[in-house]
Tab-separated table of C-alpha atoms and ligand atoms in Angstrom:
chain	number	residue	atom	x	y	z
A	1	MET	CA	37.593	48.554	-33.377
A	2	GLU	CA	34.284	48.187	-35.248
A	3	LEU	CA	34.255	44.442	-34.575
A	4	THR	CA	34.903	45.099	-30.869
A	5	MET	CA	31.990	47.547	-30.694
A	6	GLU	CA	29.764	45.139	-32.578
A	7	ILE	CA	30.525	42.213	-30.247
A	8	LEU	CA	30.070	44.360	-27.128
A	9	GLU	CA	26.730	45.660	-28.408
A	10	ARG	CA	25.588	42.105	-29.087
A	11	ILE	CA	26.584	41.102	-25.540
A	12	ALA	CA	24.621	44.030	-24.099
A	13	LYS	CA	21.565	43.071	-26.179
A	14	SER	CA	21.737	39.384	-25.194
A	15	LEU	CA	22.038	40.454	-21.565
A	16	MET	CA	18.873	42.548	-21.937
A	17	ALA	CA	17.159	39.561	-23.583
A	18	GLY	CA	18.297	37.339	-20.702
A	19	ASP	CA	19.748	34.821	-23.154
A	20	ASP	CA	22.492	33.025	-21.239
A	21	THR	CA	23.335	30.666	-24.136
A	22	LYS	CA	24.081	33.610	-26.400
A	23	ILE	CA	25.963	35.390	-23.617
A	24	VAL	CA	28.285	32.404	-23.191
A	25	ASP	CA	28.922	32.256	-26.967
A	26	GLU	CA	29.427	35.986	-27.341
A	27	VAL	CA	31.619	36.486	-24.290
A	28	THR	CA	33.739	33.540	-25.455
A	29	GLN	CA	34.003	35.138	-28.903
A	30	ALA	CA	34.962	38.471	-27.352
A	31	MET	CA	37.705	36.817	-25.313
A	32	ASP	CA	38.919	34.946	-28.412
A	33	GLU	CA	39.101	38.278	-30.256
A	34	GLY	CA	41.403	39.541	-27.491
A	35	ILE	CA	39.003	42.104	-26.052
A	36	ALA	CA	40.070	42.897	-22.469
A	37	ALA	CA	37.942	41.271	-19.732
A	38	ALA	CA	37.315	44.646	-18.068
A	39	GLU	CA	36.022	46.046	-21.352
A	40	ILE	CA	33.700	43.076	-21.920
A	41	LEU	CA	32.420	43.539	-18.378
A	42	ASP	CA	31.960	47.333	-18.460
A	43	ASN	CA	30.870	47.925	-22.056
A	44	GLY	CA	29.040	44.647	-22.655
A	45	LEU	CA	27.535	43.036	-19.550
A	46	ILE	CA	27.207	46.063	-17.238
A	47	ALA	CA	26.089	48.309	-20.116
A	48	GLY	CA	23.270	45.842	-20.812
A	49	MET	CA	22.347	45.550	-17.150
A	50	ASN	CA	22.142	49.344	-16.849
A	51	VAL	CA	19.471	49.372	-19.567
A	52	VAL	CA	17.656	46.530	-17.766
A	53	GLY	CA	17.661	48.693	-14.612
A	54	VAL	CA	16.078	51.642	-16.427
A	55	LYS	CA	13.456	49.455	-18.137
A	56	PHE	CA	12.650	47.728	-14.842
A	57	ARG	CA	12.188	51.103	-13.157
A	58	ASP	CA	9.933	52.287	-15.990
A	59	HIS	CA	7.836	49.084	-15.901
A	60	GLN	CA	8.964	48.095	-19.386
A	61	MET	CA	10.557	44.952	-17.942
A	62	PHE	CA	9.336	42.773	-15.102
A	63	LEU	CA	10.884	40.657	-12.383
A	64	PRO	CA	11.027	37.293	-14.245
A	65	GLU	CA	12.805	38.983	-17.161
A	66	VAL	CA	15.222	40.761	-14.826
A	67	LEU	CA	16.000	37.396	-13.207
A	68	LEU	CA	16.879	35.979	-16.632
A	69	SER	CA	19.181	38.946	-17.260
A	70	ALA	CA	20.784	38.368	-13.848
A	71	ARG	CA	21.317	34.687	-14.697
A	72	ALA	CA	22.888	35.636	-18.038
A	73	MET	CA	25.129	38.173	-16.257
A	74	THR	CA	26.304	35.517	-13.807
A	75	ALA	CA	27.134	33.174	-16.722
A	76	GLY	CA	29.147	35.906	-18.445
A	77	VAL	CA	30.993	36.950	-15.286
A	78	ALA	CA	31.897	33.288	-14.584
A	79	LEU	CA	33.698	33.145	-17.946
A	80	LEU	CA	35.563	36.392	-17.261
A	81	LYS	CA	36.510	35.521	-13.686
A	82	PRO	CA	39.805	33.705	-14.488
A	83	LEU	CA	40.920	36.707	-16.539
A	84	LEU	CA	39.963	39.181	-13.839
A	85	ILE	CA	41.894	37.232	-11.222
A	86	ALA	CA	45.648	37.159	-11.633
A	87	GLU	CA	47.205	33.925	-10.421
A	88	ASN	CA	49.689	33.511	-7.581
A	89	VAL	CA	49.153	36.931	-6.055
A	90	PRO	CA	50.508	36.991	-2.469
A	91	SER	CA	47.732	37.474	0.141
A	92	ARG	CA	47.170	41.045	1.276
A	93	GLY	CA	44.766	40.008	4.046
A	94	LYS	CA	41.180	38.914	4.493
A	95	VAL	CA	37.929	40.657	3.606
A	96	VAL	CA	34.529	39.464	4.808
A	97	LEU	CA	31.946	40.375	2.171
A	98	GLY	CA	28.166	40.158	1.858
A	99	SER	CA	24.889	41.752	0.829
A	100	VAL	CA	23.172	43.107	3.918
A	101	GLN	CA	20.081	41.678	5.564
A	102	GLY	CA	16.994	41.959	3.366
A	103	ASP	CA	19.024	42.418	0.189
A	104	LEU	CA	19.096	39.639	-2.405
A	105	HIS	CA	21.124	41.480	-5.054
A	106	ASP	CA	24.539	39.887	-5.438
A	107	ILE	CA	25.931	40.572	-8.912
A	108	GLY	CA	27.793	43.748	-7.905
A	109	LYS	CA	28.920	42.204	-4.622
A	110	ASN	CA	30.256	39.181	-6.516
A	111	LEU	CA	32.203	41.463	-8.848
A	112	VAL	CA	33.709	43.258	-5.872
A	113	GLY	CA	34.767	39.839	-4.507
A	114	ILE	CA	36.333	38.819	-7.815
A	115	MET	CA	38.274	42.082	-8.113
A	116	LEU	CA	39.486	41.865	-4.509
A	117	GLU	CA	40.678	38.298	-5.084
A	118	GLY	CA	42.409	39.496	-8.228
A	119	ALA	CA	44.237	42.097	-6.159
A	120	GLY	CA	45.431	39.427	-3.720
A	121	PHE	CA	42.872	39.581	-0.900
A	122	GLU	CA	41.316	36.455	0.562
A	123	VAL	CA	37.562	36.920	0.355
A	124	VAL	CA	35.118	35.285	2.741
A	125	ASP	CA	31.799	35.702	0.918
A	126	LEU	CA	28.834	35.370	3.267
A	127	GLY	CA	26.350	35.663	0.387
A	128	ILE	CA	23.090	37.575	0.500
A	129	ASP	CA	20.620	38.619	3.220
A	130	VAL	CA	23.361	38.661	5.864
A	131	PRO	CA	22.373	39.909	9.357
A	132	PRO	CA	24.768	42.352	11.075
A	133	GLU	CA	25.877	39.843	13.738
A	134	ARG	CA	27.053	37.369	11.073
A	135	PHE	CA	29.402	39.941	9.562
A	136	ILE	CA	30.970	40.604	12.948
A	137	ASP	CA	31.164	36.929	13.959
A	138	ALA	CA	32.843	36.103	10.642
A	139	ALA	CA	35.307	39.003	10.946
A	140	ILE	CA	36.342	37.673	14.366
A	141	SER	CA	36.508	33.975	13.452
A	142	GLU	CA	38.304	34.673	10.154
A	143	ASP	CA	40.562	37.323	11.664
A	144	ALA	CA	39.584	39.678	8.835
A	145	SER	CA	40.642	43.308	8.905
A	146	VAL	CA	37.935	44.531	6.504
A	147	VAL	CA	34.192	43.933	6.292
A	148	GLY	CA	32.590	44.847	2.957
A	149	LEU	CA	28.860	45.541	2.827
A	150	SER	CA	26.768	45.731	-0.320
A	151	SER	CA	23.261	47.164	-0.622
A	152	LEU	CA	21.215	47.870	-3.741
A	153	LEU	CA	18.022	48.997	-2.035
A	154	THR	CA	17.230	52.228	-0.255
A	155	THR	CA	15.344	50.078	2.257
A	156	THR	CA	18.385	47.936	3.149
A	157	MET	CA	21.142	50.541	3.168
A	158	GLU	CA	20.111	51.532	6.695
A	159	ILE	CA	21.107	48.031	7.880
A	160	MET	CA	24.710	49.039	7.232
A	161	LYS	CA	24.636	51.402	10.181
A	162	GLY	CA	23.788	48.418	12.398
A	163	VAL	CA	26.979	46.669	11.295
A	164	VAL	CA	29.124	49.759	11.874
A	165	ASP	CA	27.549	50.255	15.316
A	166	LEU	CA	28.157	46.610	16.209
A	167	VAL	CA	31.862	46.937	15.362
A	168	GLY	CA	32.024	49.730	17.941
A	169	GLU	CA	29.917	47.906	20.537
A	170	ARG	CA	32.144	44.833	20.306
A	171	GLY	CA	35.279	47.000	20.744
A	172	LEU	CA	36.630	46.134	17.289
A	173	SER	CA	37.011	49.631	15.850
A	174	ASP	CA	40.824	49.399	15.845
A	175	LYS	CA	40.860	45.967	14.211
A	176	VAL	CA	38.004	45.912	11.726
A	177	GLN	CA	37.290	48.511	9.053
A	178	VAL	CA	33.933	48.680	7.313
A	179	ILE	CA	33.659	49.568	3.625
A	180	VAL	CA	30.263	50.024	1.999
A	181	GLY	CA	29.041	50.140	-1.591
A	182	GLY	CA	26.057	49.729	-3.878
A	183	ALA	CA	24.087	51.806	-6.344
A	184	PRO	CA	21.979	53.933	-3.933
A	185	LEU	CA	24.947	54.829	-1.672
A	186	SER	CA	27.221	57.841	-1.622
A	187	GLU	CA	30.328	59.030	0.167
A	188	GLU	CA	28.104	61.276	2.286
A	189	PHE	CA	25.894	58.357	3.320
A	190	ALA	CA	28.960	56.275	4.235
A	191	GLN	CA	30.275	59.109	6.392
A	192	SER	CA	26.885	59.658	8.002
A	193	ILE	CA	26.777	56.063	9.296
A	194	GLY	CA	30.428	56.137	10.405
A	195	ALA	CA	31.741	53.655	7.813
A	196	ASP	CA	35.496	53.704	7.225
A	197	GLY	CA	35.153	53.757	3.460
A	198	TYR	CA	32.857	53.931	0.441
A	199	ALA	CA	33.473	52.627	-3.059
A	200	TYR	CA	31.398	53.390	-6.144
A	201	ASP	CA	32.408	50.311	-8.128
A	202	ALA	CA	34.412	47.111	-7.892
A	203	ALA	CA	37.712	48.595	-9.066
A	204	ASN	CA	37.304	51.511	-6.668
A	205	ALA	CA	36.561	48.991	-3.878
A	206	VAL	CA	39.983	47.454	-4.446
A	207	GLU	CA	41.661	50.869	-4.246
A	208	ARG	CA	39.776	51.758	-1.082
A	209	VAL	CA	40.435	48.418	0.630
A	210	ILE	CA	44.151	48.671	-0.207
A	211	ALA	CA	44.191	52.183	1.275
A	212	LEU	CA	42.319	51.042	4.395
A	213	THR	CA	44.611	48.072	5.021
A	214	ARG	CA	47.672	50.316	4.586
A	215	GLU	CA	46.352	52.642	7.279
A	216	THR	CA	46.052	49.834	9.867
B	301	B1M	CO1	16.374	44.698	-8.166
B	301	B1M	N1	16.220	46.627	-7.838
B	301	B1M	N2	14.859	44.367	-6.959
B	301	B1M	N3	16.573	42.855	-8.689
B	301	B1M	N4	17.575	45.293	-9.469
B	301	B1M	C1	17.256	47.501	-8.408
B	301	B1M	C2	18.409	47.691	-7.426
B	301	B1M	C3	16.434	48.832	-8.695
B	301	B1M	C4	17.297	50.102	-8.695
B	301	B1M	C5	15.668	48.669	-10.034
B	301	B1M	C6	14.881	49.893	-10.435
B	301	B1M	O1	13.847	50.134	-9.888
B	301	B1M	N5	15.430	50.641	-11.380
B	301	B1M	C7	15.381	48.796	-7.547
B	301	B1M	C8	15.812	49.449	-6.224
B	301	B1M	C9	15.076	50.758	-5.971
B	301	B1M	C10	15.514	51.377	-4.699
B	301	B1M	O2	15.704	50.785	-3.686
B	301	B1M	N6	15.693	52.672	-4.779
B	301	B1M	C11	15.191	47.295	-7.367
B	301	B1M	C12	14.048	46.702	-6.759
B	301	B1M	C13	12.932	47.646	-6.388
B	301	B1M	C14	13.940	45.317	-6.508
B	301	B1M	C15	12.810	44.571	-5.810
B	301	B1M	C16	12.255	45.262	-4.553
B	301	B1M	C17	11.703	44.338	-6.869
B	301	B1M	C18	10.449	43.675	-6.349
B	301	B1M	O3	10.477	42.611	-5.786
B	301	B1M	N7	9.373	44.375	-6.570
B	301	B1M	C19	13.469	43.207	-5.480
B	301	B1M	C20	14.170	43.243	-4.097
B	301	B1M	C21	14.751	41.908	-3.710
B	301	B1M	C22	15.598	42.038	-2.444
B	301	B1M	O4	16.764	42.313	-2.548
B	301	B1M	N8	14.971	41.878	-1.293
B	301	B1M	C23	14.501	43.130	-6.567
B	301	B1M	C24	14.956	41.921	-7.113
B	301	B1M	C25	15.882	41.827	-8.144
B	301	B1M	C26	16.268	40.502	-8.813
B	301	B1M	C27	16.309	39.317	-7.845
B	301	B1M	C28	15.251	40.243	-9.910
B	301	B1M	C29	17.620	40.865	-9.490
B	301	B1M	C30	18.867	40.562	-8.614
B	301	B1M	C31	19.531	39.259	-9.005
B	301	B1M	C32	20.871	39.127	-8.365
B	301	B1M	O5	21.525	40.060	-7.935
B	301	B1M	N9	21.322	37.887	-8.325
B	301	B1M	C33	17.508	42.391	-9.580
B	301	B1M	C34	18.330	43.191	-10.435
B	301	B1M	C35	19.217	42.439	-11.404
B	301	B1M	C36	18.324	44.611	-10.378
B	301	B1M	C37	19.025	45.630	-11.303
B	301	B1M	C38	18.234	45.668	-12.613
B	301	B1M	C39	20.488	45.379	-11.622
B	301	B1M	C40	21.410	45.218	-10.402
B	301	B1M	C41	22.755	44.745	-10.886
B	301	B1M	O6	23.086	43.565	-10.799
B	301	B1M	N10	23.540	45.669	-11.509
B	301	B1M	C42	18.909	46.960	-10.447
B	301	B1M	C43	18.883	48.235	-11.284
B	301	B1M	C44	20.242	48.877	-11.346
B	301	B1M	O7	21.042	48.798	-10.434
B	301	B1M	N11	20.513	49.572	-12.403
B	301	B1M	C45	17.810	46.650	-9.522
B	301	B1M	C46	24.843	45.338	-12.113
B	301	B1M	C47	25.911	45.381	-11.034
B	301	B1M	C48	27.260	45.122	-11.685
B	301	B1M	O8	25.915	46.679	-10.482
B	301	B1M	O9	24.893	45.887	-8.320
B	301	B1M	O10	25.186	48.373	-8.785
B	301	B1M	P1	25.668	46.985	-8.938
B	301	B1M	O11	27.128	46.882	-8.307
B	301	B1M	C49	28.155	47.808	-8.622
B	301	B1M	C50	28.207	49.014	-7.676
B	301	B1M	O12	26.961	49.328	-7.096
B	301	B1M	C51	29.280	48.677	-6.713
B	301	B1M	O13	30.180	47.906	-7.494
B	301	B1M	C52	29.446	47.067	-8.370
B	301	B1M	C53	30.259	46.761	-9.594
B	301	B1M	O14	30.640	47.920	-10.273
B	301	B1M	N12	29.022	47.905	-5.513
B	301	B1M	C54	29.932	47.944	-4.489
B	301	B1M	C55	28.047	47.029	-5.184
B	301	B1M	N13	28.276	46.521	-3.972
B	301	B1M	C56	29.433	47.051	-3.522
B	301	B1M	C57	30.150	46.843	-2.327
B	301	B1M	C58	31.345	47.562	-2.162
B	301	B1M	C59	31.787	48.454	-3.117
B	301	B1M	C60	31.103	48.657	-4.293
B	301	B1M	O15	32.104	47.438	-1.062
B	301	B1M	C61	31.879	46.395	-0.175
């Protein structure tokens, strides 16, 4: 127990320091010690990134340092990905996923994608800075029943309404459900823009997408 805490604290610290070499070593050690992938993610990597967020907000850390932390996070998540994704899960359907136009944050969105794949969904990841039309075009061409939108900025969350509106304008409301998520969002916001669902984290996104696809 003490060793687990010690390794997770070291991971959080290396994440804050943006040291991707140490992150790779420490996440590997944590996996070798048998610490669950979800625990390494939540109590190591995400715990560290939460501190980065506070320091960034308080001007104790600056953009180049935050980029290093993001790079270290991506390296750690890449190691955990095989453990987060169970193999040979039958497909539950397709989800088109992306960070909305103007938004370059993708770590949370990528985690949502990994967790959805782990639960058996096929994920079509459109990446970052995705305009509303591209979400809709992809949903049609991929025959996806769910579109997942991620936004980390108060300035880009409004773009989500454009996607929801476009689903209606194109007459797809019965075929395509829109789920939204990201740190500045809330259930109330999701309802106010007419989204079909809101999820507060990646695991919750899986639950909500499963519920949405059951309803259709
Ligand atoms: Co930015 N950034 N950033 N940033 N950044 C925030 C979001 C901020 C809160 C920091 C702060 O001030 N404390 C702040 C936003 C303030 C606001 O809008 N209210 C901010 C700012 C201001 C900016 C810039 C404007 C800074 C600047 O240029 N002056 C700029 C904007 C760039 C742009 O997008 N146009 C910017 C840039 C960057 C970097 C590029 C340096 C980097 C991103 C790198 C990358 O993603 N590849 C970065 C980072 C790393 C952060 C913080 C520190 C961490 C974000 C993160 O990865 N968290 C962030 C502070 C914070 O959030 N605490 C911050 C870890 C991740 C696992 O959590 O992304 O929340 P999160 O995802 C969660 C949930 O939100 C949810 O599940 C995920 C997993 O649990 N979720 C979904 C996310 N999407 C979902 C979709 C779903 C369901 C759930 O369904 C589809």
